[in-house]
C-alpha positions as a Markdown table, in Angstrom:
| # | Residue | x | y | z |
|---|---|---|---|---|
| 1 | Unk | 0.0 | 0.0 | 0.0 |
| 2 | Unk | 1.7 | 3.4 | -0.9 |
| 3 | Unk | 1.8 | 6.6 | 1.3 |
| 4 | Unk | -0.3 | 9.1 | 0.1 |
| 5 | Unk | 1.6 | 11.4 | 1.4 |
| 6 | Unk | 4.6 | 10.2 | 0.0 |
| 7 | Unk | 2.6 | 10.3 | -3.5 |
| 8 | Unk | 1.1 | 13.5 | -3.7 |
| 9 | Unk | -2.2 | 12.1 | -3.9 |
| 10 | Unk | -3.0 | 13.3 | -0.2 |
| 11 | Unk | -5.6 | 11.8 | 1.9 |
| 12 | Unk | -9.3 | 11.9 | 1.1 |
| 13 | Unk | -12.0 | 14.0 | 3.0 |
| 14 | Unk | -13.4 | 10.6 | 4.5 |
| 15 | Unk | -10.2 | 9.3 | 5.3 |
| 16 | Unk | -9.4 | 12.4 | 7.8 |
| 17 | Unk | -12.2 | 11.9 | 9.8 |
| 18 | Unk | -11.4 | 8.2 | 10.1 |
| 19 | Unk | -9.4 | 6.5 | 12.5 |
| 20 | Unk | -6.8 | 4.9 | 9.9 |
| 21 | Unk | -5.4 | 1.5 | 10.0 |
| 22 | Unk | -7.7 | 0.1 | 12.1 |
| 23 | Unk | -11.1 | -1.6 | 11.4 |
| 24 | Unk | -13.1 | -2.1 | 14.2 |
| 25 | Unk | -10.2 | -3.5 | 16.1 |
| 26 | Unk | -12.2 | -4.4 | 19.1 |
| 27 | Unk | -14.6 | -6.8 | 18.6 |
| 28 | Unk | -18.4 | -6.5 | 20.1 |
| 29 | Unk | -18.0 | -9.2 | 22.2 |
| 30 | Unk | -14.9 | -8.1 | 23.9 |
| 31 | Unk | -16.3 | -4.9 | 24.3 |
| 32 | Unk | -19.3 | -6.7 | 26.0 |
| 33 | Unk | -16.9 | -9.0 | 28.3 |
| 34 | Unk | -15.2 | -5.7 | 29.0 |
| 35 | Unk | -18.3 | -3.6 | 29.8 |
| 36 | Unk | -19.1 | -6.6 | 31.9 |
| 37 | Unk | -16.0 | -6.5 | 34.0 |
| 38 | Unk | -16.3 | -2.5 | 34.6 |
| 39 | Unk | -20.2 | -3.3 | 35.8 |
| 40 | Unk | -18.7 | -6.1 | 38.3 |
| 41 | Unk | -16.0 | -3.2 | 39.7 |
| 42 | Unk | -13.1 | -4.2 | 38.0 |
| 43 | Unk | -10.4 | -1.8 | 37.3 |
| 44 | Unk | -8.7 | -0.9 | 34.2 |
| 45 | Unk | -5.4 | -0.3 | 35.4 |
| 46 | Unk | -4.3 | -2.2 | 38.2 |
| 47 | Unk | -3.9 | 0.4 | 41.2 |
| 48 | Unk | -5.4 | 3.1 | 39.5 |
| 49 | Unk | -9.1 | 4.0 | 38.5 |
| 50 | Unk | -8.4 | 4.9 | 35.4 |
| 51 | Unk | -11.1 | 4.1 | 32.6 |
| 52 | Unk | -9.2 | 1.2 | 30.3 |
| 53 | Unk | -12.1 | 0.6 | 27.3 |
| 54 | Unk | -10.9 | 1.0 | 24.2 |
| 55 | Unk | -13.2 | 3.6 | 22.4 |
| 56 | Unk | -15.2 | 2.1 | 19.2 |
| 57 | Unk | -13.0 | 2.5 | 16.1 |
| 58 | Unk | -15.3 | 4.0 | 13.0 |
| 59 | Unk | -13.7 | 2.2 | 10.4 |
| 60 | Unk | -13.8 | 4.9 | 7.3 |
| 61 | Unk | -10.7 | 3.7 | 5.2 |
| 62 | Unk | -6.7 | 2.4 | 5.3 |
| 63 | Unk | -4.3 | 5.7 | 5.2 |
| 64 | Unk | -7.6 | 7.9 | 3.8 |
| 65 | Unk | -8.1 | 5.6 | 0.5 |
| 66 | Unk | -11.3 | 4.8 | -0.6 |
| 67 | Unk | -11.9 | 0.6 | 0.0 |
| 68 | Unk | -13.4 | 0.4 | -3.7 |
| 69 | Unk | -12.0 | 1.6 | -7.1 |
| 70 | Unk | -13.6 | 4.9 | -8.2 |
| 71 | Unk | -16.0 | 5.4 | -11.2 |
| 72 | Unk | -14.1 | 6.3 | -14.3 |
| 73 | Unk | -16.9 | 6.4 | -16.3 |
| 74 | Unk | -18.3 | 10.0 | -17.6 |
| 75 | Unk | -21.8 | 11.0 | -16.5 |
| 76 | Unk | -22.6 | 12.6 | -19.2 |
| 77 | Unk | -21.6 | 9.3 | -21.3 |
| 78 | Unk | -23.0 | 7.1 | -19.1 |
| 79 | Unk | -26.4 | 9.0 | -18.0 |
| 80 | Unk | -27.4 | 9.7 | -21.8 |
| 81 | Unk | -26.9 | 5.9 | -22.4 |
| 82 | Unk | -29.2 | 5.0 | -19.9 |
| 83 | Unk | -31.6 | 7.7 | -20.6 |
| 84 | Unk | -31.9 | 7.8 | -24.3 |
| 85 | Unk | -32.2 | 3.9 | -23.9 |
| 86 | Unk | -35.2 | 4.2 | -22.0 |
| 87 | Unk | -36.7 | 6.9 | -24.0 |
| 88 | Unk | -36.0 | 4.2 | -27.2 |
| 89 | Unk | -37.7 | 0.9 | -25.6 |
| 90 | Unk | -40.4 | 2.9 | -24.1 |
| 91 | Unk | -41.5 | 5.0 | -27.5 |
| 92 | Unk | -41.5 | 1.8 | -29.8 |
| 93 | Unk | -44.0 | 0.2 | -26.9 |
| 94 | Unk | -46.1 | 3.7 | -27.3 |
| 95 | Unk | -45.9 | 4.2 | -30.7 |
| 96 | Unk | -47.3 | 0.2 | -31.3 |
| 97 | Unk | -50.3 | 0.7 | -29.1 |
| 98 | Unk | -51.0 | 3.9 | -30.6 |
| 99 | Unk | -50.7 | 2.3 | -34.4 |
| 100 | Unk | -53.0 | -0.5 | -33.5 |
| 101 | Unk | -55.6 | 1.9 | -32.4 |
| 102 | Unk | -55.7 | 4.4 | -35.0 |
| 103 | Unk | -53.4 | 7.4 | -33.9 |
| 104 | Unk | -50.9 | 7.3 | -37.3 |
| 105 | Unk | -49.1 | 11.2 | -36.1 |
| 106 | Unk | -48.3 | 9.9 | -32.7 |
| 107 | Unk | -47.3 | 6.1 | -34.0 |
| 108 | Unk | -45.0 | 7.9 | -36.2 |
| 109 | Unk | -43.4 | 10.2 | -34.3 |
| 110 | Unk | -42.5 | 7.9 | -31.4 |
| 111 | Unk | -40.9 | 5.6 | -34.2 |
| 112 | Unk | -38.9 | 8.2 | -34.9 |
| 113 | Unk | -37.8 | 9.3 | -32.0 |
| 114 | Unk | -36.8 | 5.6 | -31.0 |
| 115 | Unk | -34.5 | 5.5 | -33.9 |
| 116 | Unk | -32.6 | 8.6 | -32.8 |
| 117 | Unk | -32.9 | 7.8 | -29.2 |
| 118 | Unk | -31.4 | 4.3 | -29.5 |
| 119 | Unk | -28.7 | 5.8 | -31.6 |
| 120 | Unk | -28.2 | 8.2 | -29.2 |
| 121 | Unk | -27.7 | 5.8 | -26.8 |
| 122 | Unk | -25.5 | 3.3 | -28.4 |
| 123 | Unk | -23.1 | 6.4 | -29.3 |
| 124 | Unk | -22.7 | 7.4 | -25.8 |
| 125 | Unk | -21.6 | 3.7 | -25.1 |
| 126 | Unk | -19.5 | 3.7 | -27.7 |
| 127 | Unk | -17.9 | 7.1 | -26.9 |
| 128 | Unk | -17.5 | 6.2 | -23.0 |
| 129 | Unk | -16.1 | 2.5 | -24.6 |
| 130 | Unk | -13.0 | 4.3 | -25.9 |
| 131 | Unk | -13.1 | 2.2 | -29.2 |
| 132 | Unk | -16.0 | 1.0 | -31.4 |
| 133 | Unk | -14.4 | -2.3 | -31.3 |
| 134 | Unk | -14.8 | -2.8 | -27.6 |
| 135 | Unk | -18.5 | -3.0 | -28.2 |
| 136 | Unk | -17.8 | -5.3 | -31.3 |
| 137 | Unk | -15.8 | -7.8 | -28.9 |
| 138 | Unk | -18.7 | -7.5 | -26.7 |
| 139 | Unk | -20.7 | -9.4 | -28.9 |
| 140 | Unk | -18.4 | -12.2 | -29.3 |
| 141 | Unk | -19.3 | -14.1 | -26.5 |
| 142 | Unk | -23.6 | -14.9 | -25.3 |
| 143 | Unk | -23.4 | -14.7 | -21.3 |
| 144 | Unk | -27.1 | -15.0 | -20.1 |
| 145 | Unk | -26.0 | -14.7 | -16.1 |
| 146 | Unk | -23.8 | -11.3 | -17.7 |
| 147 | Unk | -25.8 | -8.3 | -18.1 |
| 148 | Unk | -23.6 | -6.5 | -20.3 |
| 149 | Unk | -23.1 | -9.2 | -22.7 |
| 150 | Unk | -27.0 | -9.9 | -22.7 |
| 151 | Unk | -27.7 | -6.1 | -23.1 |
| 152 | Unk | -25.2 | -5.6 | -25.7 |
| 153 | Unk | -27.4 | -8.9 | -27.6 |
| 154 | Unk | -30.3 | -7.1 | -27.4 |
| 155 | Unk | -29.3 | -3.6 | -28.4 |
| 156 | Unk | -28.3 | -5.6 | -31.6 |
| 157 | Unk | -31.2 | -7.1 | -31.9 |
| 158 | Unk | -33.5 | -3.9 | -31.0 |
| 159 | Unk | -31.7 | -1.5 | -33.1 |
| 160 | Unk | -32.5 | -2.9 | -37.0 |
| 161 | Unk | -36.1 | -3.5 | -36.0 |
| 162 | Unk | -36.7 | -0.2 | -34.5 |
| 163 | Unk | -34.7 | 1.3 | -37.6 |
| 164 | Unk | -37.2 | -0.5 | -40.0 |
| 165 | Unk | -40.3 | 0.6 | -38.4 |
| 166 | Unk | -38.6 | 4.1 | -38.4 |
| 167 | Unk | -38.1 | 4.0 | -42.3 |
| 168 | Unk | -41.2 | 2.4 | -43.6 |
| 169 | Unk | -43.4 | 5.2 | -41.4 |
| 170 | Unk | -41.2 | 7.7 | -43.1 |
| 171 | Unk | -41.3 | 6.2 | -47.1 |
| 172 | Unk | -44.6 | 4.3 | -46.9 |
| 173 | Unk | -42.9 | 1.1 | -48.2 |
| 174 | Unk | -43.2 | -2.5 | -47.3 |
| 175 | Unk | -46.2 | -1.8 | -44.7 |
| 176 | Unk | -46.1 | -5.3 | -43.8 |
| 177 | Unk | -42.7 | -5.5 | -43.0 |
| 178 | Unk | -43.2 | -2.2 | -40.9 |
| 179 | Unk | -45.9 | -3.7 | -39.1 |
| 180 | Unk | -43.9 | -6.2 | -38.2 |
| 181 | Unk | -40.9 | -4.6 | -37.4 |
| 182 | Unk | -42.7 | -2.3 | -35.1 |
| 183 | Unk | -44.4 | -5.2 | -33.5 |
| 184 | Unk | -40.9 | -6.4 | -32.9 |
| 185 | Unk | -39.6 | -3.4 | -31.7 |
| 186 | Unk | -42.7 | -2.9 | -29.0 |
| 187 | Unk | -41.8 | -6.9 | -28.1 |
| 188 | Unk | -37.9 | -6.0 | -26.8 |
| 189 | Unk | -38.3 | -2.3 | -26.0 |
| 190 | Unk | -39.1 | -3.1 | -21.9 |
| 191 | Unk | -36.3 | -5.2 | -22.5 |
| 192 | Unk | -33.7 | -2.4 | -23.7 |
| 193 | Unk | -35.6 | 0.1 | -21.4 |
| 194 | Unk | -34.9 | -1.7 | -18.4 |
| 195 | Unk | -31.9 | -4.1 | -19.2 |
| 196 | Unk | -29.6 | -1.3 | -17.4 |
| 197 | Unk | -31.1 | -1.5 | -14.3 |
| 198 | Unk | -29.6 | -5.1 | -13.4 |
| 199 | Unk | -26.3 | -3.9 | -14.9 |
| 200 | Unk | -25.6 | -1.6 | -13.0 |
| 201 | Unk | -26.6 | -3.1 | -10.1 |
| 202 | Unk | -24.5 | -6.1 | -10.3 |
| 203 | Unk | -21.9 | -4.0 | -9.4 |
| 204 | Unk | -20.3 | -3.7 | -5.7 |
| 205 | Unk | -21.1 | 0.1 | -6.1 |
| 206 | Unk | -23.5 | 0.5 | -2.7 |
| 207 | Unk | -26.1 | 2.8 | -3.9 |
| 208 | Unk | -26.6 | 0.7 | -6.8 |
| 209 | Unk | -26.1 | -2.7 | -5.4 |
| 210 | Unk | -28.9 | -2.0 | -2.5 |
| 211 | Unk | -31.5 | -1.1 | -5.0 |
| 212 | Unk | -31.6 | -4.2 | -7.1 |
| 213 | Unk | -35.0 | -5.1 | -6.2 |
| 214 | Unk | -36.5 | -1.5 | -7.2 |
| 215 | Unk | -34.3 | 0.0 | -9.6 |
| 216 | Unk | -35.3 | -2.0 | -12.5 |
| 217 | Unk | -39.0 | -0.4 | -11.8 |
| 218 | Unk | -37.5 | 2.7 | -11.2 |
| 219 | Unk | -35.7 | 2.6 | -14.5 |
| 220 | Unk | -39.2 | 1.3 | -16.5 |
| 221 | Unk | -41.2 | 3.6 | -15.3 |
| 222 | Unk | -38.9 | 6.7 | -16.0 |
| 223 | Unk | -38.7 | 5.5 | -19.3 |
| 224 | Unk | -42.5 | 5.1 | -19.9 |
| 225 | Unk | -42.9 | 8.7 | -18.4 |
| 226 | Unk | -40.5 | 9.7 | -20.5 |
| 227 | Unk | -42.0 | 8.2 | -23.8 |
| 228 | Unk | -45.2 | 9.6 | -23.0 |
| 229 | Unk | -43.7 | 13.0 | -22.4 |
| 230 | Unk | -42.4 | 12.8 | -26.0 |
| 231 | Unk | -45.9 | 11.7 | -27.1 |
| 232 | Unk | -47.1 | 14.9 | -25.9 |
| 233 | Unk | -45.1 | 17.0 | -27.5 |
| 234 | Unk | -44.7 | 15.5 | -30.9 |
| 235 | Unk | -48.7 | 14.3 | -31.1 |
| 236 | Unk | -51.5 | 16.7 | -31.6 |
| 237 | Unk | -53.9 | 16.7 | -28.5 |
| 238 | Unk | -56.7 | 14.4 | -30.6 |
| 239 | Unk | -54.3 | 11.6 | -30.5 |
| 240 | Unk | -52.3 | 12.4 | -27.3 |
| 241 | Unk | -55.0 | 10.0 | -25.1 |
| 242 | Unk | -52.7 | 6.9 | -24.5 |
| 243 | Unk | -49.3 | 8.9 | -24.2 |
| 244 | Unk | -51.2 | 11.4 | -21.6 |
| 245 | Unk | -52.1 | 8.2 | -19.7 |
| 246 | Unk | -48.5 | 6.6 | -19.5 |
| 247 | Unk | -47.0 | 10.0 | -19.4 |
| 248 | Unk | -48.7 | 10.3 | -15.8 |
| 249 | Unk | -48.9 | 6.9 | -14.5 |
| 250 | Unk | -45.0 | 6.3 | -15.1 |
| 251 | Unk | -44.4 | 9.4 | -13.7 |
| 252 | Unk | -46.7 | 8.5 | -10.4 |
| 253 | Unk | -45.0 | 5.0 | -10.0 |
| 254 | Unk | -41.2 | 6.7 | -10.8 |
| 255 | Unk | -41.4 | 8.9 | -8.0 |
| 256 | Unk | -42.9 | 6.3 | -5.5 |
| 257 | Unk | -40.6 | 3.5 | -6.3 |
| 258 | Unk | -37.4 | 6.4 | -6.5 |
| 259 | Unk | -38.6 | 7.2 | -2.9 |
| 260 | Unk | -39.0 | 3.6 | -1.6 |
| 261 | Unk | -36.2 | 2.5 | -2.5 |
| 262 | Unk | -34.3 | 5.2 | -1.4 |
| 263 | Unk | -35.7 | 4.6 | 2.2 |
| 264 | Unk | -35.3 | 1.1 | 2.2 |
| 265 | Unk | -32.1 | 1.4 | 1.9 |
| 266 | Unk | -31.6 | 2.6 | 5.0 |
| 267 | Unk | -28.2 | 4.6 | 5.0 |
| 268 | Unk | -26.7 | 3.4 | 2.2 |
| 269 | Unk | -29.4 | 5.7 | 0.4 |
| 270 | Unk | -28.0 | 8.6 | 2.0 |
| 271 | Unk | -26.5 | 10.0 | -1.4 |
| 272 | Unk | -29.6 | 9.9 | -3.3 |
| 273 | Unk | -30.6 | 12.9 | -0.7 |
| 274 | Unk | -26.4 | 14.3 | -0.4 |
| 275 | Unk | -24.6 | 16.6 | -2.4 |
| 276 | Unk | -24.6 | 17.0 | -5.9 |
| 277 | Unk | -26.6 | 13.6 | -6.1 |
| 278 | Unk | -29.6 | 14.2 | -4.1 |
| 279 | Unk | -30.1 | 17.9 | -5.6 |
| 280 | Unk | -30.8 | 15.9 | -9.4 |
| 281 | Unk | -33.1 | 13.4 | -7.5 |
| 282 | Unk | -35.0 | 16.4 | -6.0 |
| 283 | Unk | -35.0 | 18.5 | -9.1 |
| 284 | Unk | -35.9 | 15.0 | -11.1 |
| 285 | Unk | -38.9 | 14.7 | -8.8 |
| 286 | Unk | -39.9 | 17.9 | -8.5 |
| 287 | Unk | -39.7 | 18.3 | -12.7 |
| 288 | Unk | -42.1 | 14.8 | -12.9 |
| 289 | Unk | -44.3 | 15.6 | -10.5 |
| 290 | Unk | -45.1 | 19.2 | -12.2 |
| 291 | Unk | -45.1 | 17.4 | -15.6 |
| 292 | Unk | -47.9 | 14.5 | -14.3 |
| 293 | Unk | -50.2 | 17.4 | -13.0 |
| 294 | Unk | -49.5 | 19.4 | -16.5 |
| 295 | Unk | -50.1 | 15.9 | -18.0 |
| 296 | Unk | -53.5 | 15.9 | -16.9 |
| 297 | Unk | -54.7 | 19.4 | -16.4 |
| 298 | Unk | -53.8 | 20.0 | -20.0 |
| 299 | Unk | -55.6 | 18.0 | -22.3 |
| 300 | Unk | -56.9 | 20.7 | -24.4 |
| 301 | Unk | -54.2 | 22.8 | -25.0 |
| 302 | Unk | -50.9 | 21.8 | -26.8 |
| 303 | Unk | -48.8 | 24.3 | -25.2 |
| 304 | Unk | -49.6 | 23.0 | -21.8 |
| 305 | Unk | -49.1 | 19.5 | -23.1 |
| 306 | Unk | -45.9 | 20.0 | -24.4 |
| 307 | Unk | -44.4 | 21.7 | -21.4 |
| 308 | Unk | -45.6 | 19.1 | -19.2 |
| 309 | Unk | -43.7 | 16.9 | -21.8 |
| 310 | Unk | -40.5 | 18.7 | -21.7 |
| 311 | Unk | -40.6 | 18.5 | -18.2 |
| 312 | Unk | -40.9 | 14.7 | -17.8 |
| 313 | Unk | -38.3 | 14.2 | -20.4 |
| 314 | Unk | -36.2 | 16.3 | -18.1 |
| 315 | Unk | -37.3 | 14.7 | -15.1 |
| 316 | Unk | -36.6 | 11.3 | -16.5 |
| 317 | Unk | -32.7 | 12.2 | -17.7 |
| 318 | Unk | -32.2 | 13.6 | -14.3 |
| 319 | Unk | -33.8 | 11.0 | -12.6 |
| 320 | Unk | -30.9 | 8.6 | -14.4 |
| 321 | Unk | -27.8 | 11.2 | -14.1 |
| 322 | Unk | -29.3 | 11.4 | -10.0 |
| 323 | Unk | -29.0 | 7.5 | -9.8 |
| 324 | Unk | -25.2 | 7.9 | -11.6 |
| 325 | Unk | -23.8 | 10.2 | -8.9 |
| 326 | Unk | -25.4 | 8.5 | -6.1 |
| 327 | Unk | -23.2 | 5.6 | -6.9 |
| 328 | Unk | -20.0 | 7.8 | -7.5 |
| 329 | Unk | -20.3 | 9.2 | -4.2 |
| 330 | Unk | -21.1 | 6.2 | -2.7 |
| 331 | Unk | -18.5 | 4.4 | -3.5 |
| 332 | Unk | -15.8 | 7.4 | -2.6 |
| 333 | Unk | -16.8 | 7.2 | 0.7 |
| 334 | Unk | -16.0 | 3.7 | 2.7 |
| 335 | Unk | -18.3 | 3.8 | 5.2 |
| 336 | Unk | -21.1 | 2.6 | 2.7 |
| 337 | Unk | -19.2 | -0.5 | 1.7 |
| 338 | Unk | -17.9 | -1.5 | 5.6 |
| 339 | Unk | -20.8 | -0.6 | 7.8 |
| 340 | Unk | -23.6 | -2.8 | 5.8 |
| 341 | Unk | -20.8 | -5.5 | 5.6 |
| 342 | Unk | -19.8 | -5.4 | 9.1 |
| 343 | Unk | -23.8 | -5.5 | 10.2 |
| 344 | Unk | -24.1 | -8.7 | 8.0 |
| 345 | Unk | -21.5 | -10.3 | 10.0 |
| 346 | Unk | -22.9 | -9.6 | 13.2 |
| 347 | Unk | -26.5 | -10.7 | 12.1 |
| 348 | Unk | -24.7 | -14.3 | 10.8 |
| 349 | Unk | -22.9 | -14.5 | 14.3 |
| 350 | Unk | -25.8 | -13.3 | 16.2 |
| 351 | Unk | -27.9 | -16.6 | 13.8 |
| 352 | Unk | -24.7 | -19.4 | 14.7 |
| 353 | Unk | -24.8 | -18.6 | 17.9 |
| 354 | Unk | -28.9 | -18.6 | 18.5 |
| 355 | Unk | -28.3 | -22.2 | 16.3 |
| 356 | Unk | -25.5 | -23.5 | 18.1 |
């Protein structure tokens, strides 16, 4: 382990409030038999009456370095990727339900913004990859238990179909093969809108690892608000009906599960309400929130609509970039990982011991 003094480096903020080298050196039970002895009258030093317990060490990191390696990847990379993905697999869902029940203007327009939207999203991987071919060599090898290698599968698989519907909306050719493809498209859009839930989360990133059971809703819902947001402001208000409805009902079910899960996390959720962090998960919030009520309020005027819309879209990318820097600042600070790791050990000796 290198000095960071020595290095230049210097010691983090976390590490000088820490007690360094040390982690937890007294164990819970020797405090206990300790505590016992001082209750019975025992003295810490023999002849004096001096108090010899050893204070509780609060185990923050080893010489002020963080215990896991730090994100390297770029928000602005990494939080479009997850956003415009979302915005791709919910819009082809939309746009199907609104071909198959006569609304051609909003069908059309959610096709194409799929198209863009999942090229959007595919560049910023790409651009955050380094090298095209890193993606490429991601393809080499089908890992179903590896989310990456089974998202990478089904960006490749999304990405022609949702291109095809976009095309034969725009030329009028092939309509059979457009139906299809958009039926196709609707079939593995939850897929890419919520594949990057479980890949991030399979991760030893705390604020992303904790929220594996409600992050892929989370992620699904943001992306149906978002979608439906789009709807509004691309569709005219005659054929807005369905987008309206998932425009407000993802929205409603984004900001409860964001919440839950936040609080069931106990502290480990603390950086979706700290720093830099928890003001995009308030602004993401407050922005879906006003955009549901404009959602609803609005259904006769366009200019309402498409505010509201604008606002969940916005909601929905901050929402993601808010989820990003909750894990970067949770795993820059140790006390996330070590804390929940050392109350897991504690609850598995408290279970031998009620066993044995």
């Amino acid at each position: 382990m290198t000095n960071p003094d020595k290095t230049g480096e210097g010691a983090g903020t976390a590490g000088r409030e820490a007690i360094t080298g040390a982690a937890e050196v007294v164990s819970a039970e020797q405090r206990e038999r300790h505590g016992d002895r001082r209750r019975r009258g025992g003295r810490g030093r023999r002849g004096r009456g001096e108090d010899t317990r050893v204070p509780d060490a609060d185990f923050r990191s080893y010489h002020g370095r963080p215990v896991l390696n730090q994100i390297v990847w770029q928000a602005r990379d990494v939080g479009g990727y997850l956003f415009l993905g979302g915005l791709a697999g919910a819009s082809s869902v939309l746009a199907a339900g609104a071909e198959y029940t006569g609304r051609p203007d909003l069908a059309r327009s959610l096709k194409y913004t799929a198209l863009v939207a999942i090229c959007g999203s595919t560049a910023a991987l790409i651009h955050d990859l380094g090298r095209p071919e890193r993606f490429l060599n991601m393809l080499r090898v089908f890992k179903p238990t590896s989310p990456m290698s089974m998202g990478s599968w089904i960006l490749m698989g999304y990405g022609p179909l949702a291109g095809v519907a976009a095309v034969t909306a725009a030329t009028g050719w092939f309509p059979r093969i457009g139906r299809a493809a958009t039926a196709g498209a609707a079939l593995t859009g939850p897929l890419v809108a919520t594949y990057t839930a479980p890949l991030i989360c399979d991760t030893a990133v705390p604020a992303w690892h904790e929220g594996y059971r409600e992050m892929p809703f989370v992620f699904v819902s943001s992306a149906a608000s978002a979608a439906g947001g789009m709807g509004l402001i691309v569709a005219p208000t005659a054929q807005s009906g369905p987008a309206r409805r998932v425009a407000v009902g993802g929205a409603l079910v984004e900001v409860a599960m964001s919440t839950y899960m936040e609080r069931r996390m106990g502290m480990v959720g603390e950086p979706y309400e700290q720093g830099r962090a928890g003001k995009l998960t308030r602004t993401a919030k407050a922005l879906t929130l006003a955009g549901a009520v404009g959602a609803a309020l609005g259904r006769r005027s366009r200019a309402v609509s498409a505010i509201s819309g604008a606002a969940l879209l916005a909601g929905s990318a901050l929402t993601r970039l808010g989820v990003f820097e909750a894990g970067v600042q949770s795993a820059a600070d140790p006390k996330y990982t070590v804390v929940p790791q050392r109350r897991r050990l504690e609850e598995r000796e408290k279970e031998a011991a009620k066993t044995g």
